[in-house]
Amino acid sequence: MGTVKRAVLPYTFMARKKKSSATGESKSIAQSFVGGLIFTLIMVVVVPVICEILIQPVVQDLVGDNAFMWFSSSLIVTIIMLIVIVLFSVFLGGSAILKKFGIIGVIALIVAYWLLGDLPGAILPVAVIIIMFVIRKAKD
Protein backbone atom coordinates (compact mmCIF):
# COMPACT_ATOMS: atom_id res chain seq x y z
CA MET A 1 0.00 0.00 0.00
CA GLY A 2 2.86 2.39 0.72
CA THR A 3 4.06 2.28 -2.86
CA VAL A 4 0.58 2.90 -4.24
CA LYS A 5 0.17 6.07 -2.17
CA ARG A 6 3.52 7.43 -3.39
CA ALA A 7 2.57 6.76 -7.00
CA VAL A 8 -0.87 8.37 -6.63
CA LEU A 9 0.28 11.45 -4.65
CA PRO A 10 1.79 13.42 -7.55
CA TYR A 11 -1.31 12.91 -9.66
CA THR A 12 -3.64 14.15 -6.93
CA PHE A 13 -1.37 17.17 -6.40
CA MET A 14 -1.45 17.99 -10.09
CA ALA A 15 -5.23 17.74 -10.11
CA ARG A 16 -5.46 20.38 -7.37
CA LYS A 17 -3.61 23.05 -9.37
CA LYS A 18 -5.85 25.86 -10.49
CA LYS A 19 -5.57 27.25 -13.95
CA SER A 20 -4.87 30.93 -14.22
CA SER A 21 -7.83 33.13 -14.98
CA ALA A 22 -8.02 35.77 -17.65
CA THR A 23 -7.32 38.47 -15.07
CA GLY A 24 -4.17 36.66 -14.02
CA GLU A 25 -2.94 36.63 -17.59
CA SER A 26 -3.68 40.33 -18.08
CA LYS A 27 -1.94 41.06 -14.80
CA SER A 28 1.09 39.21 -16.13
CA ILE A 29 0.97 41.28 -19.32
CA ALA A 30 0.70 44.48 -17.30
CA GLN A 31 3.61 43.41 -15.10
CA SER A 32 5.71 42.63 -18.18
CA PHE A 33 4.90 45.99 -19.73
CA VAL A 34 5.66 47.96 -16.57
CA GLY A 35 8.85 45.94 -15.98
CA GLY A 36 10.10 46.59 -19.51
CA LEU A 37 9.24 50.26 -19.17
CA ILE A 38 11.04 50.61 -15.84
CA PHE A 39 14.13 48.68 -16.98
CA THR A 40 14.39 50.89 -20.07
CA LEU A 41 13.99 54.11 -18.11
CA ILE A 42 16.63 52.97 -15.63
CA MET A 43 19.01 52.08 -18.46
CA VAL A 44 18.48 55.29 -20.40
CA VAL A 45 18.15 57.82 -17.57
CA VAL A 46 19.60 56.49 -14.31
CA VAL A 47 22.65 54.54 -15.53
CA PRO A 48 24.30 57.49 -17.35
CA VAL A 49 23.77 59.70 -14.29
CA ILE A 50 25.27 57.06 -11.98
CA CYS A 51 28.21 56.59 -14.32
CA GLU A 52 28.93 60.31 -14.70
CA ILE A 53 28.37 61.40 -11.11
CA LEU A 54 29.47 58.40 -9.03
CA ILE A 55 31.65 55.98 -10.97
CA GLN A 56 33.67 58.13 -13.40
CA PRO A 57 35.15 60.50 -10.75
CA VAL A 58 36.23 57.53 -8.62
CA VAL A 59 37.88 55.86 -11.61
CA GLN A 60 39.60 59.11 -12.58
CA ASP A 61 40.93 59.52 -9.05
CA LEU A 62 42.20 55.94 -9.00
CA VAL A 63 43.88 56.18 -12.39
CA GLY A 64 45.15 59.74 -11.95
CA ASP A 65 47.70 60.90 -14.52
CA ASN A 66 49.29 57.50 -14.85
CA ALA A 67 49.85 55.93 -18.20
CA PHE A 68 50.14 52.21 -18.71
CA MET A 69 52.20 51.14 -21.72
CA TRP A 70 50.78 53.25 -24.56
CA PHE A 71 47.41 53.84 -22.84
CA SER A 72 46.83 57.34 -21.52
CA SER A 73 44.91 57.90 -18.31
CA SER A 74 41.87 59.20 -20.22
CA LEU A 75 41.84 56.11 -22.43
CA ILE A 76 42.01 53.85 -19.37
CA VAL A 77 39.08 55.73 -17.78
CA THR A 78 37.12 55.44 -21.02
CA ILE A 79 37.75 51.69 -21.26
CA ILE A 80 36.71 51.14 -17.63
CA MET A 81 33.55 53.21 -18.13
CA LEU A 82 32.75 51.23 -21.29
CA ILE A 83 33.03 48.00 -19.31
CA VAL A 84 30.72 49.39 -16.61
CA ILE A 85 28.12 50.46 -19.19
CA VAL A 86 28.29 47.07 -20.93
CA LEU A 87 27.69 45.35 -17.58
CA PHE A 88 24.66 47.55 -16.95
CA SER A 89 23.44 46.74 -20.48
CA VAL A 90 23.72 43.02 -19.84
CA PHE A 91 21.52 43.25 -16.76
CA LEU A 92 19.14 46.04 -17.83
CA GLY A 93 19.34 46.16 -21.64
CA GLY A 94 17.09 44.89 -24.37
CA SER A 95 18.13 41.24 -24.14
CA ALA A 96 17.57 41.21 -20.39
CA ILE A 97 14.15 42.77 -20.92
CA LEU A 98 13.32 40.10 -23.50
CA LYS A 99 14.39 37.31 -21.15
CA LYS A 100 12.53 38.64 -18.11
CA PHE A 101 9.45 40.23 -19.64
CA GLY A 102 9.10 38.73 -23.12
CA ILE A 103 7.86 40.51 -26.20
CA ILE A 104 5.57 42.71 -24.09
CA GLY A 105 8.66 44.06 -22.32
CA VAL A 106 10.27 44.83 -25.68
CA ILE A 107 7.13 46.72 -26.71
CA ALA A 108 7.42 48.64 -23.44
CA LEU A 109 11.07 49.38 -24.32
CA ILE A 110 9.92 51.01 -27.55
CA VAL A 111 7.19 52.93 -25.69
CA ALA A 112 9.74 54.15 -23.12
CA TYR A 113 11.96 55.54 -25.87
CA TRP A 114 8.88 57.16 -27.41
CA LEU A 115 7.97 58.74 -24.04
CA LEU A 116 11.51 60.10 -23.76
CA GLY A 117 11.18 61.60 -27.25
CA ASP A 118 13.97 59.47 -28.69
CA LEU A 119 12.17 56.85 -30.76
CA PRO A 120 15.19 56.34 -33.07
CA GLY A 121 17.13 55.40 -29.92
CA ALA A 122 15.07 52.21 -29.71
CA ILE A 123 16.46 50.99 -33.03
CA LEU A 124 19.75 49.70 -31.62
CA PRO A 125 18.31 47.67 -28.70
CA VAL A 126 15.61 46.16 -30.89
CA ALA A 127 18.14 45.40 -33.64
CA VAL A 128 20.39 43.64 -31.12
CA ILE A 129 17.44 41.60 -29.87
CA ILE A 130 16.57 40.58 -33.44
CA ILE A 131 20.18 39.68 -34.24
CA MET A 132 20.48 37.57 -31.08
CA PHE A 133 17.17 35.87 -31.89
CA VAL A 134 18.35 35.01 -35.41
CA ILE A 135 21.71 33.72 -34.11
CA ARG A 136 19.96 31.59 -31.48
CA LYS A 137 17.59 30.13 -34.08
CA ALA A 138 20.52 29.43 -36.42
CA LYS A 139 22.30 27.50 -33.65
CA ASP A 140 19.19 25.43 -32.96
Coordinates of N, CA and C in Angstrom, one line a residue:
M1 N 0.8 -1.2 0.0 CA 0.0 0.0 0.0 C 0.9 1.3 0.0
G2 N 2.0 1.2 0.7 CA 2.9 2.4 0.7 C 3.3 2.8 -0.6
T3 N 3.6 1.9 -1.5 CA 4.1 2.3 -2.9 C 2.9 2.9 -3.7
V4 N 1.7 2.4 -3.5 CA 0.6 2.9 -4.2 C 0.3 4.4 -3.9
K5 N 0.4 4.7 -2.6 CA 0.2 6.1 -2.2 C 1.2 7.0 -2.8
R6 N 2.5 6.6 -2.8 CA 3.5 7.4 -3.4 C 3.3 7.6 -4.9
A7 N 2.8 6.6 -5.6 CA 2.6 6.8 -7.0 C 1.4 7.6 -7.3
V8 N 0.4 7.6 -6.4 CA -0.9 8.4 -6.6 C -0.7 9.8 -6.2
L9 N 0.1 10.1 -5.2 CA 0.3 11.4 -4.7 C 0.6 12.5 -5.7
P10 N 1.5 12.3 -6.6 CA 1.8 13.4 -7.5 C 0.6 13.7 -8.4
Y11 N -0.2 12.7 -8.8 CA -1.3 12.9 -9.7 C -2.4 13.7 -8.9
T12 N -2.6 13.4 -7.7 CA -3.6 14.2 -6.9 C -3.2 15.6 -6.7
F13 N -1.9 15.8 -6.6 CA -1.4 17.2 -6.4 C -1.6 18.0 -7.7
M14 N -1.3 17.3 -8.8 CA -1.4 18.0 -10.1 C -2.9 18.3 -10.4
A15 N -3.8 17.5 -9.9 CA -5.2 17.7 -10.1 C -5.7 18.9 -9.3
R16 N -5.0 19.3 -8.2 CA -5.5 20.4 -7.4 C -5.0 21.7 -7.9
K17 N -4.1 21.8 -8.8 CA -3.6 23.1 -9.4 C -4.7 23.8 -10.1
K18 N -4.8 25.1 -9.8 CA -5.8 25.9 -10.5 C -5.2 26.5 -11.7
K19 N -6.0 26.6 -12.7 CA -5.6 27.2 -13.9 C -5.7 28.7 -13.7
S20 N -4.8 29.5 -14.4 CA -4.9 30.9 -14.2 C -6.1 31.5 -15.0
S21 N -6.7 32.5 -14.4 CA -7.8 33.1 -15.0 C -7.4 34.2 -16.0
A22 N -8.3 34.7 -16.7 CA -8.0 35.8 -17.7 C -7.4 37.0 -17.0
T23 N -7.9 37.3 -15.8 CA -7.3 38.5 -15.1 C -5.9 38.2 -14.7
G24 N -5.5 37.0 -14.4 CA -4.2 36.7 -14.0 C -3.2 36.8 -15.2
E25 N -3.7 36.5 -16.4 CA -2.9 36.6 -17.6 C -2.8 38.1 -17.9
S26 N -3.8 38.9 -17.8 CA -3.7 40.3 -18.1 C -2.8 41.0 -17.1
K27 N -2.8 40.5 -15.8 CA -1.9 41.1 -14.8 C -0.5 40.8 -15.2
S28 N -0.3 39.6 -15.7 CA 1.1 39.2 -16.1 C 1.5 40.1 -17.3
I29 N 0.6 40.4 -18.2 CA 1.0 41.3 -19.3 C 1.3 42.7 -18.8
A30 N 0.5 43.1 -17.9 CA 0.7 44.5 -17.3 C 2.0 44.5 -16.6
Q31 N 2.3 43.5 -15.8 CA 3.6 43.4 -15.1 C 4.8 43.4 -16.1
S32 N 4.7 42.7 -17.2 CA 5.7 42.6 -18.2 C 5.9 44.0 -18.8
F33 N 4.8 44.7 -19.1 CA 4.9 46.0 -19.7 C 5.5 47.0 -18.8
V34 N 5.1 47.0 -17.5 CA 5.7 48.0 -16.6 C 7.1 47.6 -16.3
G35 N 7.5 46.3 -16.2 CA 8.8 45.9 -16.0 C 9.8 46.4 -17.1
G36 N 9.3 46.2 -18.4 CA 10.1 46.6 -19.5 C 10.3 48.1 -19.6
L37 N 9.2 48.8 -19.2 CA 9.2 50.3 -19.2 C 10.2 50.8 -18.1
I38 N 10.2 50.2 -16.9 CA 11.0 50.6 -15.8 C 12.5 50.3 -16.1
F39 N 12.8 49.1 -16.6 CA 14.1 48.7 -17.0 C 14.7 49.6 -18.0
T40 N 13.9 50.0 -19.0 CA 14.4 50.9 -20.1 C 14.7 52.3 -19.5
L41 N 13.8 52.8 -18.7 CA 14.0 54.1 -18.1 C 15.2 54.1 -17.2
I42 N 15.4 53.1 -16.5 CA 16.6 53.0 -15.6 C 17.9 53.0 -16.5
M43 N 17.8 52.2 -17.6 CA 19.0 52.1 -18.5 C 19.3 53.4 -19.2
V44 N 18.3 54.1 -19.6 CA 18.5 55.3 -20.4 C 18.7 56.5 -19.5
V45 N 18.1 56.6 -18.4 CA 18.2 57.8 -17.6 C 19.1 57.7 -16.4
V46 N 18.9 56.6 -15.6 CA 19.6 56.5 -14.3 C 21.0 56.0 -14.5
V47 N 21.3 55.1 -15.4 CA 22.7 54.5 -15.5 C 23.6 55.6 -16.0
P48 N 23.3 56.4 -17.0 CA 24.3 57.5 -17.4 C 24.6 58.5 -16.2
V49 N 23.6 58.8 -15.4 CA 23.8 59.7 -14.3 C 24.7 59.0 -13.3
I50 N 24.4 57.8 -13.0 CA 25.3 57.1 -12.0 C 26.7 57.0 -12.5
C51 N 26.9 56.7 -13.8 CA 28.2 56.6 -14.3 C 29.0 57.9 -14.3
E52 N 28.3 59.0 -14.7 CA 28.9 60.3 -14.7 C 29.2 60.9 -13.3
I53 N 28.3 60.7 -12.4 CA 28.4 61.4 -11.1 C 29.1 60.5 -10.1
L54 N 28.9 59.2 -10.1 CA 29.5 58.4 -9.0 C 30.7 57.6 -9.5
I55 N 30.6 56.9 -10.6 CA 31.7 56.0 -11.0 C 32.8 56.7 -11.7
Q56 N 32.6 57.5 -12.6 CA 33.7 58.1 -13.4 C 34.6 58.9 -12.5
P57 N 34.2 59.8 -11.6 CA 35.2 60.5 -10.7 C 36.0 59.6 -9.9
V58 N 35.5 58.5 -9.4 CA 36.2 57.5 -8.6 C 37.3 56.9 -9.5
V59 N 36.9 56.5 -10.7 CA 37.9 55.9 -11.6 C 39.0 56.8 -12.0
Q60 N 38.6 58.1 -12.2 CA 39.6 59.1 -12.6 C 40.6 59.4 -11.4
D61 N 40.0 59.4 -10.2 CA 40.9 59.5 -9.0 C 41.9 58.3 -8.9
L62 N 41.4 57.1 -9.1 CA 42.2 55.9 -9.0 C 43.3 55.9 -10.1
V63 N 42.9 56.2 -11.3 CA 43.9 56.2 -12.4 C 44.8 57.4 -12.3
G64 N 44.3 58.5 -12.0 CA 45.1 59.7 -12.0 C 45.7 60.1 -13.3
D65 N 47.0 60.6 -13.3 CA 47.7 60.9 -14.5 C 48.6 59.8 -15.0
N66 N 48.4 58.6 -14.5 CA 49.3 57.5 -14.8 C 49.0 57.0 -16.2
A67 N 50.0 56.6 -16.9 CA 49.9 55.9 -18.2 C 50.4 54.5 -18.1
F68 N 49.7 53.6 -18.7 CA 50.1 52.2 -18.7 C 50.5 51.8 -20.1
M69 N 51.7 51.4 -20.4 CA 52.2 51.1 -21.7 C 51.9 52.3 -22.6
W70 N 51.1 52.1 -23.7 CA 50.8 53.3 -24.6 C 49.4 53.8 -24.3
F71 N 48.7 53.3 -23.2 CA 47.4 53.8 -22.8 C 47.5 55.1 -22.0
S72 N 46.9 56.1 -22.4 CA 46.8 57.3 -21.5 C 45.8 57.1 -20.4
S73 N 45.8 58.0 -19.4 CA 44.9 57.9 -18.3 C 43.5 58.1 -18.8
S74 N 43.2 59.0 -19.7 CA 41.9 59.2 -20.2 C 41.4 58.0 -21.0
L75 N 42.2 57.3 -21.7 CA 41.8 56.1 -22.4 C 41.5 55.0 -21.4
I76 N 42.3 54.9 -20.4 CA 42.0 53.8 -19.4 C 40.7 54.1 -18.7
V77 N 40.4 55.4 -18.4 CA 39.1 55.7 -17.8 C 38.0 55.4 -18.7
T78 N 38.1 55.7 -20.0 CA 37.1 55.4 -21.0 C 36.9 53.9 -21.2
I79 N 37.9 53.1 -21.2 CA 37.8 51.7 -21.3 C 37.0 51.1 -20.0
I80 N 37.4 51.6 -18.9 CA 36.7 51.1 -17.6 C 35.2 51.5 -17.6
M81 N 34.9 52.8 -18.1 CA 33.5 53.2 -18.1 C 32.8 52.4 -19.2
L82 N 33.4 52.1 -20.3 CA 32.7 51.2 -21.3 C 32.4 49.9 -20.7
I83 N 33.3 49.3 -20.0 CA 33.0 48.0 -19.3 C 31.9 48.1 -18.3
V84 N 31.8 49.2 -17.6 CA 30.7 49.4 -16.6 C 29.4 49.5 -17.4
I85 N 29.4 50.3 -18.4 CA 28.1 50.5 -19.2 C 27.7 49.2 -19.9
V86 N 28.6 48.4 -20.3 CA 28.3 47.1 -20.9 C 27.7 46.2 -19.9
L87 N 28.2 46.2 -18.7 CA 27.7 45.4 -17.6 C 26.3 45.8 -17.3
F88 N 26.0 47.1 -17.2 CA 24.7 47.5 -17.0 C 23.8 47.1 -18.1
S89 N 24.2 47.1 -19.3 CA 23.4 46.7 -20.5 C 23.1 45.3 -20.4
V90 N 24.0 44.5 -19.9 CA 23.7 43.0 -19.8 C 22.6 42.8 -18.9
F91 N 22.5 43.5 -17.8 CA 21.5 43.2 -16.8 C 20.2 44.1 -16.9
L92 N 20.3 45.2 -17.7 CA 19.1 46.0 -17.8 C 18.7 46.3 -19.3
G93 N 19.5 45.8 -20.2 CA 19.3 46.2 -21.6 C 18.2 45.4 -22.3
G94 N 18.2 45.5 -23.6 CA 17.1 44.9 -24.4 C 17.0 43.4 -24.2
S95 N 18.2 42.7 -24.3 CA 18.1 41.2 -24.1 C 17.6 40.8 -22.8
A96 N 18.0 41.5 -21.7 CA 17.6 41.2 -20.4 C 16.1 41.4 -20.3
I97 N 15.6 42.5 -20.9 CA 14.1 42.8 -20.9 C 13.4 41.7 -21.6
L98 N 14.0 41.2 -22.8 CA 13.3 40.1 -23.5 C 13.3 38.8 -22.7
K99 N 14.4 38.5 -22.0 CA 14.4 37.3 -21.1 C 13.4 37.4 -20.0
K100 N 13.4 38.5 -19.3 CA 12.5 38.6 -18.1 C 11.1 38.9 -18.4
F101 N 10.8 39.7 -19.4 CA 9.4 40.2 -19.6 C 8.8 39.8 -21.0
G102 N 9.6 39.2 -21.8 CA 9.1 38.7 -23.1 C 8.9 39.9 -24.1
I103 N 8.1 39.6 -25.1 CA 7.9 40.5 -26.2 C 7.1 41.7 -25.7
I104 N 6.3 41.6 -24.7 CA 5.6 42.7 -24.1 C 6.6 43.7 -23.5
G105 N 7.6 43.2 -22.9 CA 8.7 44.1 -22.3 C 9.4 44.8 -23.4
V106 N 9.6 44.2 -24.5 CA 10.3 44.8 -25.7 C 9.4 45.9 -26.2
I107 N 8.1 45.7 -26.3 CA 7.1 46.7 -26.7 C 7.2 47.9 -25.7
A108 N 7.3 47.6 -24.5 CA 7.4 48.6 -23.4 C 8.7 49.4 -23.6
L109 N 9.8 48.7 -24.0 CA 11.1 49.4 -24.3 C 10.9 50.4 -25.4
I110 N 10.2 50.1 -26.5 CA 9.9 51.0 -27.5 C 9.1 52.2 -27.1
V111 N 8.1 51.9 -26.2 CA 7.2 52.9 -25.7 C 8.0 53.9 -24.8
A112 N 8.9 53.3 -24.0 CA 9.7 54.1 -23.1 C 10.6 55.1 -23.9
Y113 N 11.2 54.6 -25.0 CA 12.0 55.5 -25.9 C 11.1 56.6 -26.5
W114 N 9.8 56.2 -26.9 CA 8.9 57.2 -27.4 C 8.5 58.2 -26.4
L115 N 8.3 57.8 -25.1 CA 8.0 58.7 -24.0 C 9.1 59.7 -23.8
L116 N 10.3 59.2 -24.0 CA 11.5 60.1 -23.8 C 11.8 61.0 -25.0
G117 N 11.0 60.8 -26.1 CA 11.2 61.6 -27.2 C 12.3 61.2 -28.1
D118 N 12.8 60.0 -27.9 CA 14.0 59.5 -28.7 C 13.6 58.1 -29.3
L119 N 12.6 58.1 -30.1 CA 12.2 56.8 -30.8 C 13.3 56.2 -31.6
P120 N 14.1 57.0 -32.3 CA 15.2 56.3 -33.1 C 16.2 55.7 -32.1
G121 N 16.2 56.0 -30.9 CA 17.1 55.4 -29.9 C 16.8 54.0 -29.6
A122 N 15.5 53.6 -29.9 CA 15.1 52.2 -29.7 C 15.5 51.3 -30.8
I123 N 16.1 51.8 -31.9 CA 16.5 51.0 -33.0 C 17.6 50.0 -32.6
L124 N 18.6 50.5 -32.0 CA 19.7 49.7 -31.6 C 19.4 48.6 -30.7
P125 N 18.7 48.8 -29.6 CA 18.3 47.7 -28.7 C 17.4 46.6 -29.4
V126 N 16.5 47.1 -30.2 CA 15.6 46.2 -30.9 C 16.4 45.4 -32.0
A127 N 17.3 46.1 -32.6 CA 18.1 45.4 -33.6 C 19.0 44.3 -33.0
V128 N 19.6 44.6 -31.8 CA 20.4 43.6 -31.1 C 19.5 42.4 -30.7
I129 N 18.3 42.7 -30.3 CA 17.4 41.6 -29.9 C 17.1 40.7 -31.1
I130 N 16.9 41.3 -32.2 CA 16.6 40.6 -33.4 C 17.8 39.8 -33.9
I131 N 19.0 40.4 -33.9 CA 20.2 39.7 -34.2 C 20.4 38.5 -33.3
M132 N 20.3 38.7 -32.0 CA 20.5 37.6 -31.1 C 19.4 36.5 -31.3
F133 N 18.2 36.9 -31.6 CA 17.2 35.9 -31.9 C 17.5 35.0 -33.1
V134 N 18.0 35.7 -34.2 CA 18.4 35.0 -35.4 C 19.5 34.1 -35.2
I135 N 20.5 34.6 -34.4 CA 21.7 33.7 -34.1 C 21.3 32.5 -33.3
R136 N 20.4 32.7 -32.3 CA 20.0 31.6 -31.5 C 19.2 30.6 -32.3
K137 N 18.3 31.0 -33.2 CA 17.6 30.1 -34.1 C 18.5 29.4 -35.1
A138 N 19.6 30.1 -35.5 CA 20.5 29.4 -36.4 C 21.3 28.3 -35.7
K139 N 21.6 28.5 -34.4 CA 22.3 27.5 -33.6 C 21.4 26.3 -33.4
D140 N 20.1 26.5 -33.2 CA 19.2 25.4 -33.0 C 18.9 24.7 -34.3

